PDB file of C-alpha atoms in Angstrom:
ATOM      1  CA  UNK O 198       1.335  18.674   6.325  1.00 53.00           C
ATOM      2  CA  UNK O 199       0.783  15.057   5.573  1.00 64.00           C
ATOM      3  CA  UNK O 200       0.340  14.594   1.669  1.00 85.00           C
ATOM      4  CA  UNK O 201      -2.651  12.301   1.967  1.00 90.00           C
ATOM      5  CA  UNK O 202      -4.808  12.666   4.962  1.00 91.00           C
ATOM      6  CA  UNK O 203      -8.049  10.376   6.312  1.00 92.00           C
ATOM      7  CA  UNK O 204      -9.982  10.199   9.441  1.00 91.00           C
ATOM      8  CA  UNK O 205      -8.925   7.160  11.069  1.00 89.00           C
ATOM      9  CA  UNK O 206     -12.144   6.282  12.722  1.00 88.00           C
ATOM     10  CA  UNK O 207     -13.358   3.718  13.603  1.00 93.00           C
ATOM     11  CA  UNK O 208     -16.829   4.123  11.871  1.00 95.00           C
ATOM     12  CA  UNK O 209     -18.900   1.925  13.484  1.00 96.00           C
ATOM     13  CA  UNK O 210     -22.163   1.640  11.469  1.00 97.00           C
ATOM     14  CA  UNK O 211     -25.050  -0.895  11.374  1.00 97.00           C
ATOM     15  CA  UNK O 212     -25.742  -3.362   8.660  1.00 97.00           C
ATOM     16  CA  UNK O 213     -27.549  -1.791   5.664  1.00 97.00           C
ATOM     17  CA  UNK O 214     -26.479   1.489   6.516  1.00 97.00           C
ATOM     18  CA  UNK O 215     -24.631   3.985   3.853  1.00 97.00           C
ATOM     19  CA  UNK O 216     -21.275   5.344   4.978  1.00 96.00           C
ATOM     20  CA  UNK O 217     -18.938   7.784   3.427  1.00 96.00           C
ATOM     21  CA  UNK O 218     -15.227   8.531   3.713  1.00 92.00           C
ATOM     22  CA  UNK O 219     -13.381  11.655   2.809  1.00 93.00           C
ATOM     23  CA  UNK O 220      -9.563  11.798   1.862  1.00 94.00           C
ATOM     24  CA  UNK O 221      -7.899  14.877   1.467  1.00 94.00           C
ATOM     25  CA  UNK O 222      -4.704  15.549  -0.679  1.00 92.00           C
ATOM     26  CA  UNK O 223      -2.109  18.229  -0.647  1.00 90.00           C
ATOM     27  CA  UNK O 224      -0.603  18.060  -3.989  1.00 87.00           C
ATOM     28  CA  UNK O 225      -2.687  19.769  -6.517  1.00 86.00           C
ATOM     29  CA  UNK O 226      -0.763  18.192  -9.429  1.00 85.00           C
ATOM     30  CA  UNK O 227      -2.036  14.687  -8.369  1.00 86.00           C
ATOM     31  CA  UNK O 228      -3.351  12.957 -11.391  1.00 85.00           C
ATOM     32  CA  UNK O 229      -4.380   9.315 -10.282  1.00 88.00           C
ATOM     33  CA  UNK O 230      -6.176   8.180  -7.152  1.00 93.00           C
ATOM     34  CA  UNK O 231      -7.157   4.768  -5.727  1.00 95.00           C
ATOM     35  CA  UNK O 232      -8.746   3.147  -2.924  1.00 97.00           C
ATOM     36  CA  UNK O 233      -7.711   0.186  -1.404  1.00 97.00           C
ATOM     37  CA  UNK O 234      -9.180  -2.064   1.393  1.00 97.00           C
ATOM     38  CA  UNK O 235      -7.101  -3.813   3.803  1.00 97.00           C
ATOM     39  CA  UNK O 236      -8.283  -6.641   6.232  1.00 96.00           C
ATOM     40  CA  UNK O 237      -6.674  -7.109   9.515  1.00 92.00           C
ATOM     41  CA  UNK O 238      -3.118  -8.576   9.145  1.00 89.00           C
ATOM     42  CA  UNK O 239      -3.401  -8.779   5.204  1.00 93.00           C
ATOM     43  CA  UNK O 240      -1.970  -6.917   2.499  1.00 95.00           C
ATOM     44  CA  UNK O 241      -3.879  -4.080   0.812  1.00 96.00           C
ATOM     45  CA  UNK O 242      -5.994  -4.763  -2.005  1.00 96.00           C
ATOM     46  CA  UNK O 243      -7.244  -2.619  -4.796  1.00 95.00           C
ATOM     47  CA  UNK O 244     -11.138  -1.719  -4.319  1.00 96.00           C
ATOM     48  CA  UNK O 245     -11.359   0.900  -7.213  1.00 95.00           C
ATOM     49  CA  UNK O 246      -9.734   3.574  -9.063  1.00 92.00           C
ATOM     50  CA  UNK O 247     -11.042   7.263  -8.982  1.00 92.00           C
ATOM     51  CA  UNK O 248     -11.812   9.061 -11.950  1.00 82.00           C
ATOM     52  CA  UNK O 249     -12.490  12.750 -12.649  1.00 83.00           C
ATOM     53  CA  UNK O 250     -15.904  11.624 -13.473  1.00 84.00           C
ATOM     54  CA  UNK O 251     -16.598   9.389 -10.545  1.00 85.00           C
ATOM     55  CA  UNK O 252     -16.713   5.847 -10.399  1.00 91.00           C
ATOM     56  CA  UNK O 253     -19.101   3.133  -9.436  1.00 93.00           C
ATOM     57  CA  UNK O 254     -19.007  -0.394  -8.912  1.00 93.00           C
ATOM     58  CA  UNK O 255     -21.856  -2.056  -7.276  1.00 96.00           C
ATOM     59  CA  UNK O 256     -22.678  -0.704  -3.922  1.00 97.00           C
ATOM     60  CA  UNK O 257     -19.095   1.637  -4.035  1.00 97.00           C
ATOM     61  CA  UNK O 258     -19.015   4.882  -5.388  1.00 96.00           C
ATOM     62  CA  UNK O 259     -15.904   7.091  -5.495  1.00 96.00           C
ATOM     63  CA  UNK O 260     -15.676  10.627  -6.386  1.00 94.00           C
ATOM     64  CA  UNK O 261     -12.843  13.220  -7.007  1.00 94.00           C
ATOM     65  CA  UNK O 262     -13.250  16.741  -6.302  1.00 92.00           C
ATOM     66  CA  UNK O 263     -10.363  18.746  -7.532  1.00 91.00           C
ATOM     67  CA  UNK O 264     -11.338  22.023  -6.457  1.00 92.00           C
ATOM     68  CA  UNK O 265     -11.531  21.065  -2.719  1.00 92.00           C
ATOM     69  CA  UNK O 266      -8.678  18.301  -3.078  1.00 92.00           C
ATOM     70  CA  UNK O 267     -10.408  15.505  -1.698  1.00 92.00           C
ATOM     71  CA  UNK O 268     -11.591  11.941  -2.844  1.00 95.00           C
ATOM     72  CA  UNK O 269     -14.549  10.152  -1.213  1.00 95.00           C
ATOM     73  CA  UNK O 270     -15.810   6.756  -0.831  1.00 97.00           C
ATOM     74  CA  UNK O 271     -19.273   5.835  -0.635  1.00 97.00           C
ATOM     75  CA  UNK O 272     -20.769   2.469   0.518  1.00 97.00           C
ATOM     76  CA  UNK O 273     -24.261   1.524   0.166  1.00 98.00           C
ATOM     77  CA  UNK O 274     -26.190  -1.041   2.052  1.00 98.00           C
ATOM     78  CA  UNK O 275     -23.088  -2.255   4.016  1.00 97.00           C
ATOM     79  CA  UNK O 276     -22.278  -5.520   4.808  1.00 98.00           C
ATOM     80  CA  UNK O 277     -20.519  -7.364   7.670  1.00 97.00           C
ATOM     81  CA  UNK O 278     -17.743  -8.402   5.183  1.00 97.00           C
ATOM     82  CA  UNK O 279     -17.215  -4.795   4.366  1.00 98.00           C
ATOM     83  CA  UNK O 280     -15.687  -4.308   7.851  1.00 98.00           C
ATOM     84  CA  UNK O 281     -11.833  -3.401   6.838  1.00 97.00           C
ATOM     85  CA  UNK O 282      -9.709  -0.391   6.681  1.00 96.00           C
ATOM     86  CA  UNK O 283      -9.862   1.686   3.642  1.00 97.00           C
ATOM     87  CA  UNK O 284      -6.790   3.323   2.501  1.00 96.00           C
ATOM     88  CA  UNK O 285      -6.821   6.198   0.001  1.00 94.00           C
ATOM     89  CA  UNK O 286      -3.922   6.803  -2.635  1.00 93.00           C
ATOM     90  CA  UNK O 287      -2.877   9.718  -4.423  1.00 90.00           C
ATOM     91  CA  UNK O 288       0.269  10.066  -6.662  1.00 84.00           C
ATOM     92  CA  UNK O 289       2.815  12.224  -5.220  1.00 76.00           C
ATOM     93  CA  UNK O 290       4.818  13.132  -8.278  1.00 72.00           C
ATOM     94  CA  UNK O 291       7.425  10.294  -8.398  1.00 73.00           C
ATOM     95  CA  UNK O 292       5.307   7.938  -6.396  1.00 81.00           C
ATOM     96  CA  UNK O 293       2.150   7.104  -4.876  1.00 88.00           C
ATOM     97  CA  UNK O 294       1.264   8.352  -1.597  1.00 90.00           C
ATOM     98  CA  UNK O 295      -0.864   6.104   0.907  1.00 92.00           C
ATOM     99  CA  UNK O 296      -3.082   7.523   3.480  1.00 92.00           C
ATOM    100  CA  UNK O 297      -2.953   6.059   7.200  1.00 91.00           C
ATOM    101  CA  UNK O 298      -6.367   4.322   6.478  1.00 94.00           C
ATOM    102  CA  UNK O 299     -10.031   4.744   7.791  1.00 95.00           C
ATOM    103  CA  UNK O 300     -11.160   1.881   9.752  1.00 96.00           C
ATOM    104  CA  UNK O 301     -14.818   0.728   9.194  1.00 97.00           C
ATOM    105  CA  UNK O 302     -16.826  -1.754  11.366  1.00 97.00           C
ATOM    106  CA  UNK O 303     -20.153  -2.927  10.222  1.00 97.00           C
ATOM    107  CA  UNK O 304     -22.328  -4.233  13.246  1.00 96.00           C
ATOM    108  CA  UNK O 305     -24.970  -6.779  13.026  1.00 95.00           C
TER     109      UNK O 305
ATOM    110  CA  UNK A 834      -4.433 -11.916 -11.834  1.00 69.00           C
ATOM    111  CA  UNK A 835      -1.164 -10.507 -10.679  1.00 68.00           C
ATOM    112  CA  UNK A 836       0.547 -12.662  -8.378  1.00 92.00           C
ATOM    113  CA  UNK A 837       3.491 -10.933  -5.935  1.00 96.00           C
ATOM    114  CA  UNK A 838       4.887 -13.573  -3.644  1.00 96.00           C
ATOM    115  CA  UNK A 839       7.004 -12.885  -0.933  1.00 96.00           C
ATOM    116  CA  UNK A 840       9.352 -15.524   0.584  1.00 91.00           C
ATOM    117  CA  UNK A 841       8.089 -15.632   3.799  1.00 91.00           C
ATOM    118  CA  UNK A 842       5.156 -14.762   5.896  1.00 94.00           C
ATOM    119  CA  UNK A 843       6.815 -14.610   9.411  1.00 96.00           C
ATOM    120  CA  UNK A 844      10.444 -14.279  10.154  1.00 96.00           C
ATOM    121  CA  UNK A 845      12.271 -13.770  13.599  1.00 97.00           C
ATOM    122  CA  UNK A 846      15.809 -12.871  13.560  1.00 97.00           C
ATOM    123  CA  UNK A 847      18.330 -11.307  15.987  1.00 97.00           C
ATOM    124  CA  UNK A 848      20.112  -7.687  16.329  1.00 97.00           C
ATOM    125  CA  UNK A 849      23.090  -7.529  14.122  1.00 97.00           C
ATOM    126  CA  UNK A 850      21.930 -10.159  11.671  1.00 97.00           C
ATOM    127  CA  UNK A 851      22.004  -9.480   7.893  1.00 97.00           C
ATOM    128  CA  UNK A 852      18.414 -10.096   6.678  1.00 97.00           C
ATOM    129  CA  UNK A 853      17.075 -10.856   3.268  1.00 97.00           C
ATOM    130  CA  UNK A 854      13.284 -10.202   1.985  1.00 97.00           C
ATOM    131  CA  UNK A 855      12.496 -11.683  -1.131  1.00 97.00           C
ATOM    132  CA  UNK A 856       9.907 -10.830  -3.449  1.00 97.00           C
ATOM    133  CA  UNK A 857       8.738 -12.111  -6.935  1.00 97.00           C
ATOM    134  CA  UNK A 858       6.052 -11.051  -9.292  1.00 96.00           C
ATOM    135  CA  UNK A 859       4.910 -13.132 -12.311  1.00 94.00           C
ATOM    136  CA  UNK A 860       3.274 -10.250 -14.563  1.00 91.00           C
ATOM    137  CA  UNK A 861       6.456  -8.930 -15.952  1.00 93.00           C
ATOM    138  CA  UNK A 862       5.793  -5.344 -14.309  1.00 94.00           C
ATOM    139  CA  UNK A 863       8.251  -2.777 -14.622  1.00 93.00           C
ATOM    140  CA  UNK A 864       8.029  -1.195 -11.249  1.00 94.00           C
ATOM    141  CA  UNK A 865       8.486  -2.849  -7.767  1.00 96.00           C
ATOM    142  CA  UNK A 866       8.340  -1.354  -4.322  1.00 96.00           C
ATOM    143  CA  UNK A 867       9.103  -2.017  -0.717  1.00 98.00           C
ATOM    144  CA  UNK A 868       7.199  -0.707   2.114  1.00 97.00           C
ATOM    145  CA  UNK A 869       6.839  -1.121   5.916  1.00 97.00           C
ATOM    146  CA  UNK A 870       3.668  -0.787   7.656  1.00 95.00           C
ATOM    147  CA  UNK A 871       3.347   0.035  11.367  1.00 93.00           C
ATOM    148  CA  UNK A 872       0.269   0.783  13.557  1.00 86.00           C
ATOM    149  CA  UNK A 873      -0.465   4.581  13.262  1.00 79.00           C
ATOM    150  CA  UNK A 874       2.116   5.374  10.743  1.00 82.00           C
ATOM    151  CA  UNK A 875       0.554   3.683   7.597  1.00 85.00           C
ATOM    152  CA  UNK A 876       2.380   2.607   4.730  1.00 92.00           C
ATOM    153  CA  UNK A 877       5.846   4.022   4.268  1.00 94.00           C
ATOM    154  CA  UNK A 878       7.878   3.586   1.130  1.00 94.00           C
ATOM    155  CA  UNK A 879      11.534   2.346   1.671  1.00 97.00           C
ATOM    156  CA  UNK A 880      12.627   1.620  -2.032  1.00 97.00           C
ATOM    157  CA  UNK A 881      11.685   1.139  -5.319  1.00 95.00           C
ATOM    158  CA  UNK A 882      13.054   0.030  -8.757  1.00 96.00           C
ATOM    159  CA  UNK A 883      11.640   1.036 -12.308  1.00 93.00           C
ATOM    160  CA  UNK A 884      14.051  -1.199 -13.955  1.00 92.00           C
ATOM    161  CA  UNK A 885      16.484  -4.129 -13.623  1.00 93.00           C
ATOM    162  CA  UNK A 886      19.471  -2.840 -11.657  1.00 91.00           C
ATOM    163  CA  UNK A 887      17.785   0.567 -10.974  1.00 93.00           C
ATOM    164  CA  UNK A 888      16.808   1.612  -7.586  1.00 94.00           C
ATOM    165  CA  UNK A 889      15.755   4.749  -5.831  1.00 94.00           C
ATOM    166  CA  UNK A 890      15.311   5.632  -2.342  1.00 95.00           C
ATOM    167  CA  UNK A 891      11.766   6.101  -0.975  1.00 93.00           C
ATOM    168  CA  UNK A 892      10.872   7.946   2.252  1.00 91.00           C
ATOM    169  CA  UNK A 893      12.932   5.783   4.783  1.00 95.00           C
ATOM    170  CA  UNK A 894      15.793   4.037   3.300  1.00 96.00           C
ATOM    171  CA  UNK A 895      18.198   4.220   6.317  1.00 96.00           C
ATOM    172  CA  UNK A 896      19.212   0.974   7.545  1.00 96.00           C
ATOM    173  CA  UNK A 897      17.976  -0.885   4.152  1.00 98.00           C
ATOM    174  CA  UNK A 898      19.397  -1.508   0.665  1.00 97.00           C
ATOM    175  CA  UNK A 899      17.732  -3.589  -2.278  1.00 97.00           C
ATOM    176  CA  UNK A 900      18.911  -5.572  -5.100  1.00 97.00           C
ATOM    177  CA  UNK A 901      17.102  -6.162  -8.651  1.00 97.00           C
ATOM    178  CA  UNK A 902      19.260  -8.238 -10.906  1.00 95.00           C
ATOM    179  CA  UNK A 903      16.147  -9.862 -12.573  1.00 96.00           C
ATOM    180  CA  UNK A 904      12.850  -8.175 -13.618  1.00 95.00           C
ATOM    181  CA  UNK A 905      10.723 -10.264 -11.615  1.00 96.00           C
ATOM    182  CA  UNK A 906      12.758 -10.145  -8.275  1.00 97.00           C
ATOM    183  CA  UNK A 907      13.310  -7.311  -5.980  1.00 98.00           C
ATOM    184  CA  UNK A 908      15.022  -8.090  -2.694  1.00 97.00           C
ATOM    185  CA  UNK A 909      15.288  -5.981   0.434  1.00 98.00           C
ATOM    186  CA  UNK A 910      18.276  -6.332   2.675  1.00 98.00           C
ATOM    187  CA  UNK A 911      18.455  -5.264   6.224  1.00 97.00           C
ATOM    188  CA  UNK A 912      22.517  -5.007   6.508  1.00 94.00           C
ATOM    189  CA  UNK A 913      22.193  -5.110  10.467  1.00 97.00           C
ATOM    190  CA  UNK A 914      19.052  -5.801  11.886  1.00 97.00           C
ATOM    191  CA  UNK A 915      17.786  -3.722  14.755  1.00 97.00           C
ATOM    192  CA  UNK A 916      14.949  -3.814  17.037  1.00 97.00           C
ATOM    193  CA  UNK A 917      13.201  -0.743  15.492  1.00 96.00           C
ATOM    194  CA  UNK A 918      13.164  -2.690  12.195  1.00 98.00           C
ATOM    195  CA  UNK A 919      10.399  -4.822  13.519  1.00 97.00           C
ATOM    196  CA  UNK A 920       7.464  -4.327  11.137  1.00 97.00           C
ATOM    197  CA  UNK A 921       5.176  -5.781   8.402  1.00 97.00           C
ATOM    198  CA  UNK A 922       6.952  -5.369   5.327  1.00 98.00           C
ATOM    199  CA  UNK A 923       4.970  -5.249   1.732  1.00 98.00           C
ATOM    200  CA  UNK A 924       6.420  -5.827  -1.533  1.00 98.00           C
ATOM    201  CA  UNK A 925       4.340  -4.301  -4.404  1.00 96.00           C
ATOM    202  CA  UNK A 926       4.373  -3.952  -8.268  1.00 96.00           C
ATOM    203  CA  UNK A 927       2.905  -2.064 -11.011  1.00 93.00           C
ATOM    204  CA  UNK A 928       2.894  -1.957 -14.726  1.00 91.00           C
ATOM    205  CA  UNK A 929       3.689   1.820 -15.061  1.00 87.00           C
ATOM    206  CA  UNK A 930       4.245   4.446 -12.235  1.00 81.00           C
ATOM    207  CA  UNK A 931       0.797   5.636 -12.463  1.00 82.00           C
ATOM    208  CA  UNK A 932      -1.169   2.323 -12.576  1.00 88.00           C
ATOM    209  CA  UNK A 933      -2.239   0.832  -9.472  1.00 91.00           C
ATOM    210  CA  UNK A 934       0.008  -1.368  -7.299  1.00 94.00           C
ATOM    211  CA  UNK A 935      -0.367  -4.789  -6.322  1.00 95.00           C
ATOM    212  CA  UNK A 936       0.822  -6.330  -3.185  1.00 97.00           C
ATOM    213  CA  UNK A 937       2.261  -9.456  -1.879  1.00 96.00           C
ATOM    214  CA  UNK A 938       1.010 -10.916   1.436  1.00 95.00           C
ATOM    215  CA  UNK A 939       3.659  -9.581   3.626  1.00 96.00           C
ATOM    216  CA  UNK A 940       6.203 -10.715   5.810  1.00 97.00           C
ATOM    217  CA  UNK A 941       5.778  -9.912   9.703  1.00 96.00           C
ATOM    218  CA  UNK A 942       9.260  -9.452  10.645  1.00 97.00           C
ATOM    219  CA  UNK A 943      10.453  -9.581  14.390  1.00 97.00           C
ATOM    220  CA  UNK A 944      14.239  -8.555  15.514  1.00 97.00           C
ATOM    221  CA  UNK A 945      15.045  -9.695  18.922  1.00 96.00           C
TER     222      UNK A 945
END
């Protein structure tokens, strides 16, 4: 079983929609989680950290569910510029493990 | 802001050549990492280093070596390049092992 799993998508949503991604992790001892955004042919960039109490940054909300071992990312009022691949990351003990990414396309 | 700089954006080499990819970070980070990213496979860790002259194997170290002679610089070496090493290579750094990593722009390496 892969340590961090994501639905690869693509998620095609209209502008203004709310979209949510989940990411499951297998290491129950994982403590640190992050969401990264990666644009086509560019490097991953940190979007936000995921805290046990949840984390909100403008239109983006990240949640952690330890009981079910998943993290989520909610994007409200999606913009065309939100189109990208979203990578979830969890610590696998010695290092971070990156999920394969979920591709989002926001359509006009 | 953290700045991670990779020496080349695009590189074309021939099979059997020795290839050096260089990475420099300017934030005095302890940890540095080399990944490769391939379609459908995501980011895979090749090697990482948590201190000068220290290195640890990642998930796919075969065919690669690394060098960290100075804190700010981490080099990836392909000892004898092969076509299956054609990929996007990404360098990253972090202050501690449980803090987020910051990536360079990446090097698209093609082995012919």
